[in-house]
Amino acid sequence: MTLTHERPPAVLWNTADGKQEFPIVRIFCVGRNYAAHAKEMGKDPDRDPPFFFTKFPESYVPSGDSIAYPPGTNNYHFEAELVVALSGGGKDIPVSDAHQHIAGYGVGLDMTRRDLQLTAREQGRPWDTGKNFERSAPLGALHLVSETGILNSGSIRLMVNGKVKQQADLRDLIWSVDEIISHLSQLYELRAGDIIMTGTPAGVGPVDPGDKILVEIDQLTDLEILVEKPE
Ligand code: MN
């Protein structure tokens, strides 16, 4: 047989000024990183070491797009998150150096098939089918750190059809962005093109076809997504 498929195009995340594109190479995500969310998921919000999971870069969706309700779930959840883009990396990055590797920030959604995630969790199985699936990583525009400065605080808020569902402050993160980068660099050799979804505050919940999700973080461009009927 002759193989006919082509290499997929690079996944490009647009900067807010529309002048540059950030090729997304890998998507890392932090589990439970706000105490109130850990509690609502039935877990102790202690400062246990952070844990990580991943999504395919191809799960990226730009703001303004619609997402069809995904297959295999009856409990499709939003999770509003600060997303950090890396301009460089390495191994064993000290917390005090971590900020040097930040290219910028965006507003993100860690869309989740909660029923599949919780079943996997109960059975000690991987989270992949609950977390890593097509169009599960919507992102608002990328803001370069040269424009925003380092973001250690600021409101993060999610609304569904105009009703506030999640509301917190970035200073409530259990593990700071610098600490997350440092931890992750002990497990992976980080590099330019990696992005990190930093965890979600309390208030996660389901969406249905027809729902409009709006996520806001101070200083960053809003992320808007419409949920549509299953394909
Ligand atoms: Mn999450």
PDB file of C-alpha atoms and ligand atoms in Angstrom:
ATOM      1  CA  MET A   1       0.000   0.000   0.000  1.00  0.00           C
ATOM      2  CA  THR A   2       0.976   3.614  -0.451  1.00  0.00           C
ATOM      3  CA  LEU A   3       0.615   5.948   2.472  1.00  0.00           C
ATOM      4  CA  THR A   4      -1.222   9.059   1.357  1.00  0.00           C
ATOM      5  CA  HIS A   5      -1.805  11.138   4.470  1.00  0.00           C
ATOM      6  CA  GLU A   6       0.099  14.370   4.932  1.00  0.00           C
ATOM      7  CA  ARG A   7       1.716  15.874   7.979  1.00  0.00           C
ATOM      8  CA  PRO A   8      -0.961  17.953   9.763  1.00  0.00           C
ATOM      9  CA  PRO A   9      -0.437  21.716   9.748  1.00  0.00           C
ATOM     10  CA  ALA A  10       1.138  23.361  12.796  1.00  0.00           C
ATOM     11  CA  VAL A  11      -1.345  24.433  15.460  1.00  0.00           C
ATOM     12  CA  LEU A  12      -1.010  28.217  15.658  1.00  0.00           C
ATOM     13  CA  TRP A  13      -2.219  30.370  18.549  1.00  0.00           C
ATOM     14  CA  ASN A  14      -2.670  34.003  17.481  1.00  0.00           C
ATOM     15  CA  THR A  15      -1.322  36.849  19.564  1.00  0.00           C
ATOM     16  CA  ALA A  16      -3.775  39.515  20.667  1.00  0.00           C
ATOM     17  CA  ASP A  17      -2.222  42.134  18.358  1.00  0.00           C
ATOM     18  CA  GLY A  18      -2.739  39.785  15.404  1.00  0.00           C
ATOM     19  CA  LYS A  19       0.905  40.155  14.380  1.00  0.00           C
ATOM     20  CA  GLN A  20       2.393  36.843  15.526  1.00  0.00           C
ATOM     21  CA  GLU A  21       1.547  33.177  15.853  1.00  0.00           C
ATOM     22  CA  PHE A  22       2.690  30.802  18.584  1.00  0.00           C
ATOM     23  CA  PRO A  23       3.030  27.208  17.338  1.00  0.00           C
ATOM     24  CA  ILE A  24       1.600  24.967  20.072  1.00  0.00           C
ATOM     25  CA  VAL A  25       3.820  21.903  20.489  1.00  0.00           C
ATOM     26  CA  ARG A  26       2.482  20.310  23.694  1.00  0.00           C
ATOM     27  CA  ILE A  27      -0.383  21.063  26.087  1.00  0.00           C
ATOM     28  CA  PHE A  28       0.201  20.282  29.768  1.00  0.00           C
ATOM     29  CA  CYS A  29      -2.580  20.671  32.327  1.00  0.00           C
ATOM     30  CA  VAL A  30      -2.459  20.877  36.118  1.00  0.00           C
ATOM     31  CA  GLY A  31      -5.006  18.946  38.173  1.00  0.00           C
ATOM     32  CA  ARG A  32      -6.618  20.523  41.262  1.00  0.00           C
ATOM     33  CA  ASN A  33      -4.875  23.847  41.800  1.00  0.00           C
ATOM     34  CA  TYR A  34      -7.493  25.917  43.634  1.00  0.00           C
ATOM     35  CA  ALA A  35      -8.465  24.719  47.136  1.00  0.00           C
ATOM     36  CA  ALA A  36     -12.206  25.290  46.694  1.00  0.00           C
ATOM     37  CA  HIS A  37     -12.228  23.251  43.470  1.00  0.00           C
ATOM     38  CA  ALA A  38     -10.277  20.396  45.096  1.00  0.00           C
ATOM     39  CA  LYS A  39     -12.964  20.323  47.816  1.00  0.00           C
ATOM     40  CA  GLU A  40     -15.845  20.306  45.313  1.00  0.00           C
ATOM     41  CA  MET A  41     -14.185  17.327  43.585  1.00  0.00           C
ATOM     42  CA  GLY A  42     -14.138  15.502  46.933  1.00  0.00           C
ATOM     43  CA  LYS A  43     -10.384  15.878  47.482  1.00  0.00           C
ATOM     44  CA  ASP A  44      -8.197  17.338  50.191  1.00  0.00           C
ATOM     45  CA  PRO A  45      -6.834  20.734  49.141  1.00  0.00           C
ATOM     46  CA  ASP A  46      -3.495  20.142  50.858  1.00  0.00           C
ATOM     47  CA  ARG A  47      -0.323  21.243  49.130  1.00  0.00           C
ATOM     48  CA  ASP A  48       0.415  17.796  47.763  1.00  0.00           C
ATOM     49  CA  PRO A  49       2.794  17.998  44.827  1.00  0.00           C
ATOM     50  CA  PRO A  50       0.965  19.162  41.685  1.00  0.00           C
ATOM     51  CA  PHE A  51      -0.022  16.490  39.175  1.00  0.00           C
ATOM     52  CA  PHE A  52      -0.304  16.782  35.438  1.00  0.00           C
ATOM     53  CA  PHE A  53      -2.108  15.435  32.399  1.00  0.00           C
ATOM     54  CA  THR A  54      -1.857  16.349  28.729  1.00  0.00           C
ATOM     55  CA  LYS A  55      -3.943  17.198  25.689  1.00  0.00           C
ATOM     56  CA  PHE A  56      -3.079  16.904  22.029  1.00  0.00           C
ATOM     57  CA  PRO A  57      -2.127  20.294  20.498  1.00  0.00           C
ATOM     58  CA  GLU A  58      -4.815  19.614  17.887  1.00  0.00           C
ATOM     59  CA  SER A  59      -7.471  19.969  20.616  1.00  0.00           C
ATOM     60  CA  TYR A  60      -6.947  23.774  20.393  1.00  0.00           C
ATOM     61  CA  VAL A  61      -9.992  25.841  19.405  1.00  0.00           C
ATOM     62  CA  PRO A  62      -9.803  29.620  18.834  1.00  0.00           C
ATOM     63  CA  SER A  63     -12.163  31.982  20.611  1.00  0.00           C
ATOM     64  CA  GLY A  64     -15.331  32.702  18.661  1.00  0.00           C
ATOM     65  CA  ASP A  65     -15.672  29.141  17.389  1.00  0.00           C
ATOM     66  CA  SER A  66     -18.486  26.732  18.112  1.00  0.00           C
ATOM     67  CA  ILE A  67     -17.927  23.273  19.567  1.00  0.00           C
ATOM     68  CA  ALA A  68     -20.256  20.381  18.861  1.00  0.00           C
ATOM     69  CA  TYR A  69     -21.294  18.556  22.041  1.00  0.00           C
ATOM     70  CA  PRO A  70     -18.731  15.710  22.104  1.00  0.00           C
ATOM     71  CA  PRO A  71     -19.528  12.004  21.850  1.00  0.00           C
ATOM     72  CA  GLY A  72     -19.298   9.575  24.755  1.00  0.00           C
ATOM     73  CA  THR A  73     -20.542  11.885  27.507  1.00  0.00           C
ATOM     74  CA  ASN A  74     -23.685  13.074  29.226  1.00  0.00           C
ATOM     75  CA  ASN A  75     -21.797  15.453  31.525  1.00  0.00           C
ATOM     76  CA  TYR A  76     -19.696  17.865  29.457  1.00  0.00           C
ATOM     77  CA  HIS A  77     -18.049  20.403  31.794  1.00  0.00           C
ATOM     78  CA  PHE A  78     -16.326  23.775  31.528  1.00  0.00           C
ATOM     79  CA  GLU A  79     -13.158  24.619  33.501  1.00  0.00           C
ATOM     80  CA  ALA A  80     -11.901  28.209  33.200  1.00  0.00           C
ATOM     81  CA  GLU A  81      -8.099  28.422  33.441  1.00  0.00           C
ATOM     82  CA  LEU A  82      -5.147  30.760  33.066  1.00  0.00           C
ATOM     83  CA  VAL A  83      -2.927  29.387  30.296  1.00  0.00           C
ATOM     84  CA  VAL A  84       0.812  30.060  30.167  1.00  0.00           C
ATOM     85  CA  ALA A  85       2.855  29.832  26.961  1.00  0.00           C
ATOM     86  CA  LEU A  86       6.562  29.023  27.187  1.00  0.00           C
ATOM     87  CA  SER A  87       9.263  30.721  25.112  1.00  0.00           C
ATOM     88  CA  GLY A  88      11.938  28.318  26.299  1.00  0.00           C
ATOM     89  CA  GLY A  89      12.510  25.745  28.977  1.00  0.00           C
ATOM     90  CA  GLY A  90      14.881  23.022  30.015  1.00  0.00           C
ATOM     91  CA  LYS A  91      15.111  20.527  32.848  1.00  0.00           C
ATOM     92  CA  ASP A  92      15.072  21.162  36.595  1.00  0.00           C
ATOM     93  CA  ILE A  93      14.232  24.848  36.325  1.00  0.00           C
ATOM     94  CA  PRO A  94      14.516  26.581  39.725  1.00  0.00           C
ATOM     95  CA  VAL A  95      11.352  28.396  40.839  1.00  0.00           C
ATOM     96  CA  SER A  96      13.328  31.655  40.841  1.00  0.00           C
ATOM     97  CA  ASP A  97      14.200  31.253  37.124  1.00  0.00           C
ATOM     98  CA  ALA A  98      10.831  29.998  35.902  1.00  0.00           C
ATOM     99  CA  HIS A  99       9.453  33.412  34.910  1.00  0.00           C
ATOM    100  CA  GLN A 100      12.230  33.781  32.314  1.00  0.00           C
ATOM    101  CA  HIS A 101      10.573  31.059  30.225  1.00  0.00           C
ATOM    102  CA  ILE A 102       7.118  32.649  30.027  1.00  0.00           C
ATOM    103  CA  ALA A 103       6.215  33.924  26.545  1.00  0.00           C
ATOM    104  CA  GLY A 104       2.755  35.083  27.525  1.00  0.00           C
ATOM    105  CA  TYR A 105      -0.701  34.263  28.780  1.00  0.00           C
ATOM    106  CA  GLY A 106      -4.169  33.500  27.528  1.00  0.00           C
ATOM    107  CA  VAL A 107      -7.607  32.604  28.795  1.00  0.00           C
ATOM    108  CA  GLY A 108      -8.366  28.905  28.407  1.00  0.00           C
ATOM    109  CA  LEU A 109     -11.007  26.249  28.876  1.00  0.00           C
ATOM    110  CA  ASP A 110     -10.117  22.719  29.941  1.00  0.00           C
ATOM    111  CA  MET A 111     -13.266  21.133  28.525  1.00  0.00           C
ATOM    112  CA  THR A 112     -13.928  17.832  30.253  1.00  0.00           C
ATOM    113  CA  ARG A 113     -16.084  14.747  29.802  1.00  0.00           C
ATOM    114  CA  ARG A 114     -16.656  14.647  33.566  1.00  0.00           C
ATOM    115  CA  ASP A 115     -18.452  11.315  33.622  1.00  0.00           C
ATOM    116  CA  LEU A 116     -15.550   9.611  31.842  1.00  0.00           C
ATOM    117  CA  GLN A 117     -12.962  11.378  34.019  1.00  0.00           C
ATOM    118  CA  LEU A 118     -14.685  10.376  37.278  1.00  0.00           C
ATOM    119  CA  THR A 119     -15.153   6.756  36.178  1.00  0.00           C
ATOM    120  CA  ALA A 120     -11.461   6.607  35.260  1.00  0.00           C
ATOM    121  CA  ARG A 121     -10.516   8.158  38.588  1.00  0.00           C
ATOM    122  CA  GLU A 122     -12.616   5.656  40.568  1.00  0.00           C
ATOM    123  CA  GLN A 123     -11.135   2.735  38.630  1.00  0.00           C
ATOM    124  CA  GLY A 124      -7.537   3.963  38.824  1.00  0.00           C
ATOM    125  CA  ARG A 125      -7.402   4.349  35.040  1.00  0.00           C
ATOM    126  CA  PRO A 126      -5.898   7.176  32.952  1.00  0.00           C
ATOM    127  CA  TRP A 127      -7.899  10.374  32.498  1.00  0.00           C
ATOM    128  CA  ASP A 128      -7.256  10.671  28.779  1.00  0.00           C
ATOM    129  CA  THR A 129     -10.725  10.025  27.407  1.00  0.00           C
ATOM    130  CA  GLY A 130     -12.214  12.446  29.937  1.00  0.00           C
ATOM    131  CA  LYS A 131      -9.747  15.226  29.242  1.00  0.00           C
ATOM    132  CA  ASN A 132      -7.963  14.821  25.910  1.00  0.00           C
ATOM    133  CA  PHE A 133     -10.351  14.771  22.971  1.00  0.00           C
ATOM    134  CA  GLU A 134     -11.107  16.831  19.899  1.00  0.00           C
ATOM    135  CA  ARG A 135     -11.738  20.526  20.537  1.00  0.00           C
ATOM    136  CA  SER A 136     -11.213  20.216  24.304  1.00  0.00           C
ATOM    137  CA  ALA A 137      -8.782  23.171  24.582  1.00  0.00           C
ATOM    138  CA  PRO A 138     -10.343  26.501  23.562  1.00  0.00           C
ATOM    139  CA  LEU A 139      -8.005  29.487  24.025  1.00  0.00           C
ATOM    140  CA  GLY A 140      -8.461  33.248  23.891  1.00  0.00           C
ATOM    141  CA  ALA A 141      -5.764  35.322  22.187  1.00  0.00           C
ATOM    142  CA  LEU A 142      -2.181  35.068  23.443  1.00  0.00           C
ATOM    143  CA  HIS A 143      -0.864  38.170  25.239  1.00  0.00           C
ATOM    144  CA  LEU A 144       2.897  38.510  25.363  1.00  0.00           C
ATOM    145  CA  VAL A 145       4.444  38.931  28.789  1.00  0.00           C
ATOM    146  CA  SER A 146       6.193  42.053  27.491  1.00  0.00           C
ATOM    147  CA  GLU A 147       2.732  43.589  27.363  1.00  0.00           C
ATOM    148  CA  THR A 148       1.109  42.147  30.506  1.00  0.00           C
ATOM    149  CA  GLY A 149       4.030  41.767  32.896  1.00  0.00           C
ATOM    150  CA  ILE A 150       4.048  38.714  35.150  1.00  0.00           C
ATOM    151  CA  LEU A 151       0.492  37.778  36.154  1.00  0.00           C
ATOM    152  CA  ASN A 152       0.299  36.745  39.811  1.00  0.00           C
ATOM    153  CA  SER A 153      -3.132  38.144  40.567  1.00  0.00           C
ATOM    154  CA  GLY A 154      -6.290  39.257  38.838  1.00  0.00           C
ATOM    155  CA  SER A 155      -9.883  38.175  38.540  1.00  0.00           C
ATOM    156  CA  ILE A 156     -10.780  34.969  36.675  1.00  0.00           C
ATOM    157  CA  ARG A 157     -14.462  34.550  35.847  1.00  0.00           C
ATOM    158  CA  LEU A 158     -16.622  32.250  33.762  1.00  0.00           C
ATOM    159  CA  MET A 159     -20.195  32.823  32.667  1.00  0.00           C
ATOM    160  CA  VAL A 160     -22.664  30.557  30.917  1.00  0.00           C
ATOM    161  CA  ASN A 161     -25.400  32.472  29.078  1.00  0.00           C
ATOM    162  CA  GLY A 162     -24.466  35.552  31.116  1.00  0.00           C
ATOM    163  CA  LYS A 163     -24.736  33.834  34.512  1.00  0.00           C
ATOM    164  CA  VAL A 164     -21.549  33.720  36.636  1.00  0.00           C
ATOM    165  CA  LYS A 165     -20.472  30.135  37.395  1.00  0.00           C
ATOM    166  CA  GLN A 166     -16.808  30.519  38.389  1.00  0.00           C
ATOM    167  CA  GLN A 167     -15.224  33.522  40.083  1.00  0.00           C
ATOM    168  CA  ALA A 168     -11.816  33.591  41.755  1.00  0.00           C
ATOM    169  CA  ASP A 169      -8.473  35.364  41.750  1.00  0.00           C
ATOM    170  CA  LEU A 170      -5.216  34.101  40.266  1.00  0.00           C
ATOM    171  CA  ARG A 171      -3.568  34.644  43.651  1.00  0.00           C
ATOM    172  CA  ASP A 172      -5.722  31.738  44.917  1.00  0.00           C
ATOM    173  CA  LEU A 173      -3.660  29.215  42.926  1.00  0.00           C
ATOM    174  CA  ILE A 174      -2.328  26.538  45.314  1.00  0.00           C
ATOM    175  CA  TRP A 175       0.811  26.231  43.143  1.00  0.00           C
ATOM    176  CA  SER A 176       1.989  29.427  41.487  1.00  0.00           C
ATOM    177  CA  VAL A 177       2.848  29.532  37.797  1.00  0.00           C
ATOM    178  CA  ASP A 178       6.568  29.612  38.654  1.00  0.00           C
ATOM    179  CA  GLU A 179       6.210  26.581  40.935  1.00  0.00           C
ATOM    180  CA  ILE A 180       4.243  24.697  38.269  1.00  0.00           C
ATOM    181  CA  ILE A 181       6.925  25.350  35.640  1.00  0.00           C
ATOM    182  CA  SER A 182       9.600  24.205  38.073  1.00  0.00           C
ATOM    183  CA  HIS A 183       7.729  20.992  39.006  1.00  0.00           C
ATOM    184  CA  LEU A 184       6.900  20.153  35.408  1.00  0.00           C
ATOM    185  CA  SER A 185      10.531  20.639  34.368  1.00  0.00           C
ATOM    186  CA  GLN A 186      11.492  17.859  36.766  1.00  0.00           C
ATOM    187  CA  LEU A 187       9.304  15.488  34.738  1.00  0.00           C
ATOM    188  CA  TYR A 188       9.727  16.794  31.170  1.00  0.00           C
ATOM    189  CA  GLU A 189      12.353  18.795  29.338  1.00  0.00           C
ATOM    190  CA  LEU A 190      10.300  21.888  28.661  1.00  0.00           C
ATOM    191  CA  ARG A 191      10.712  23.866  25.478  1.00  0.00           C
ATOM    192  CA  ALA A 192       9.351  26.752  23.448  1.00  0.00           C
ATOM    193  CA  GLY A 193       5.880  25.889  22.198  1.00  0.00           C
ATOM    194  CA  ASP A 194       4.779  24.148  25.373  1.00  0.00           C
ATOM    195  CA  ILE A 195       1.696  25.591  27.052  1.00  0.00           C
ATOM    196  CA  ILE A 196       0.365  24.935  30.539  1.00  0.00           C
ATOM    197  CA  MET A 197      -3.276  25.098  31.640  1.00  0.00           C
ATOM    198  CA  THR A 198      -2.895  26.021  35.295  1.00  0.00           C
ATOM    199  CA  GLY A 199      -6.041  24.567  36.884  1.00  0.00           C
ATOM    200  CA  THR A 200      -9.591  25.734  37.484  1.00  0.00           C
ATOM    201  CA  PRO A 201     -11.358  27.460  40.401  1.00  0.00           C
ATOM    202  CA  ALA A 202     -14.506  26.096  42.062  1.00  0.00           C
ATOM    203  CA  GLY A 203     -17.853  26.165  40.309  1.00  0.00           C
ATOM    204  CA  VAL A 204     -17.303  23.753  37.433  1.00  0.00           C
ATOM    205  CA  GLY A 205     -20.469  22.466  35.830  1.00  0.00           C
ATOM    206  CA  PRO A 206     -22.146  21.114  32.724  1.00  0.00           C
ATOM    207  CA  VAL A 207     -23.096  22.805  29.483  1.00  0.00           C
ATOM    208  CA  ASP A 208     -25.668  21.828  26.882  1.00  0.00           C
ATOM    209  CA  PRO A 209     -26.108  22.571  23.190  1.00  0.00           C
ATOM    210  CA  GLY A 210     -27.045  26.233  22.743  1.00  0.00           C
ATOM    211  CA  ASP A 211     -25.041  27.418  25.745  1.00  0.00           C
ATOM    212  CA  LYS A 212     -22.586  30.279  25.345  1.00  0.00           C
ATOM    213  CA  ILE A 213     -19.443  30.190  27.533  1.00  0.00           C
ATOM    214  CA  LEU A 214     -17.577  33.409  28.279  1.00  0.00           C
ATOM    215  CA  VAL A 215     -14.299  33.423  30.241  1.00  0.00           C
ATOM    216  CA  GLU A 216     -12.593  36.587  31.458  1.00  0.00           C
ATOM    217  CA  ILE A 217      -9.218  37.160  33.125  1.00  0.00           C
ATOM    218  CA  ASP A 218      -8.019  40.673  33.970  1.00  0.00           C
ATOM    219  CA  GLN A 219      -5.693  42.105  31.295  1.00  0.00           C
ATOM    220  CA  LEU A 220      -6.434  39.293  28.819  1.00  0.00           C
ATOM    221  CA  THR A 221      -8.812  39.031  25.872  1.00  0.00           C
ATOM    222  CA  ASP A 222     -12.082  37.229  26.644  1.00  0.00           C
ATOM    223  CA  LEU A 223     -12.696  33.712  25.406  1.00  0.00           C
ATOM    224  CA  GLU A 224     -16.111  33.005  23.903  1.00  0.00           C
ATOM    225  CA  ILE A 225     -17.348  29.577  22.836  1.00  0.00           C
ATOM    226  CA  LEU A 226     -20.756  28.366  21.682  1.00  0.00           C
ATOM    227  CA  VAL A 227     -21.768  24.774  22.364  1.00  0.00           C
ATOM    228  CA  GLU A 228     -23.690  23.223  19.515  1.00  0.00           C
ATOM    229  CA  LYS A 229     -25.680  20.055  18.925  1.00  0.00           C
ATOM    230  CA  PRO A 230     -23.703  16.821  18.557  1.00  0.00           C
ATOM    231  CA  GLU A 231     -22.393  16.215  15.041  1.00  0.00           C
TER     232      GLU A 231
HETATM  233 MN    MN B   1      -8.521  21.677  34.501  1.00  0.00          MN
END
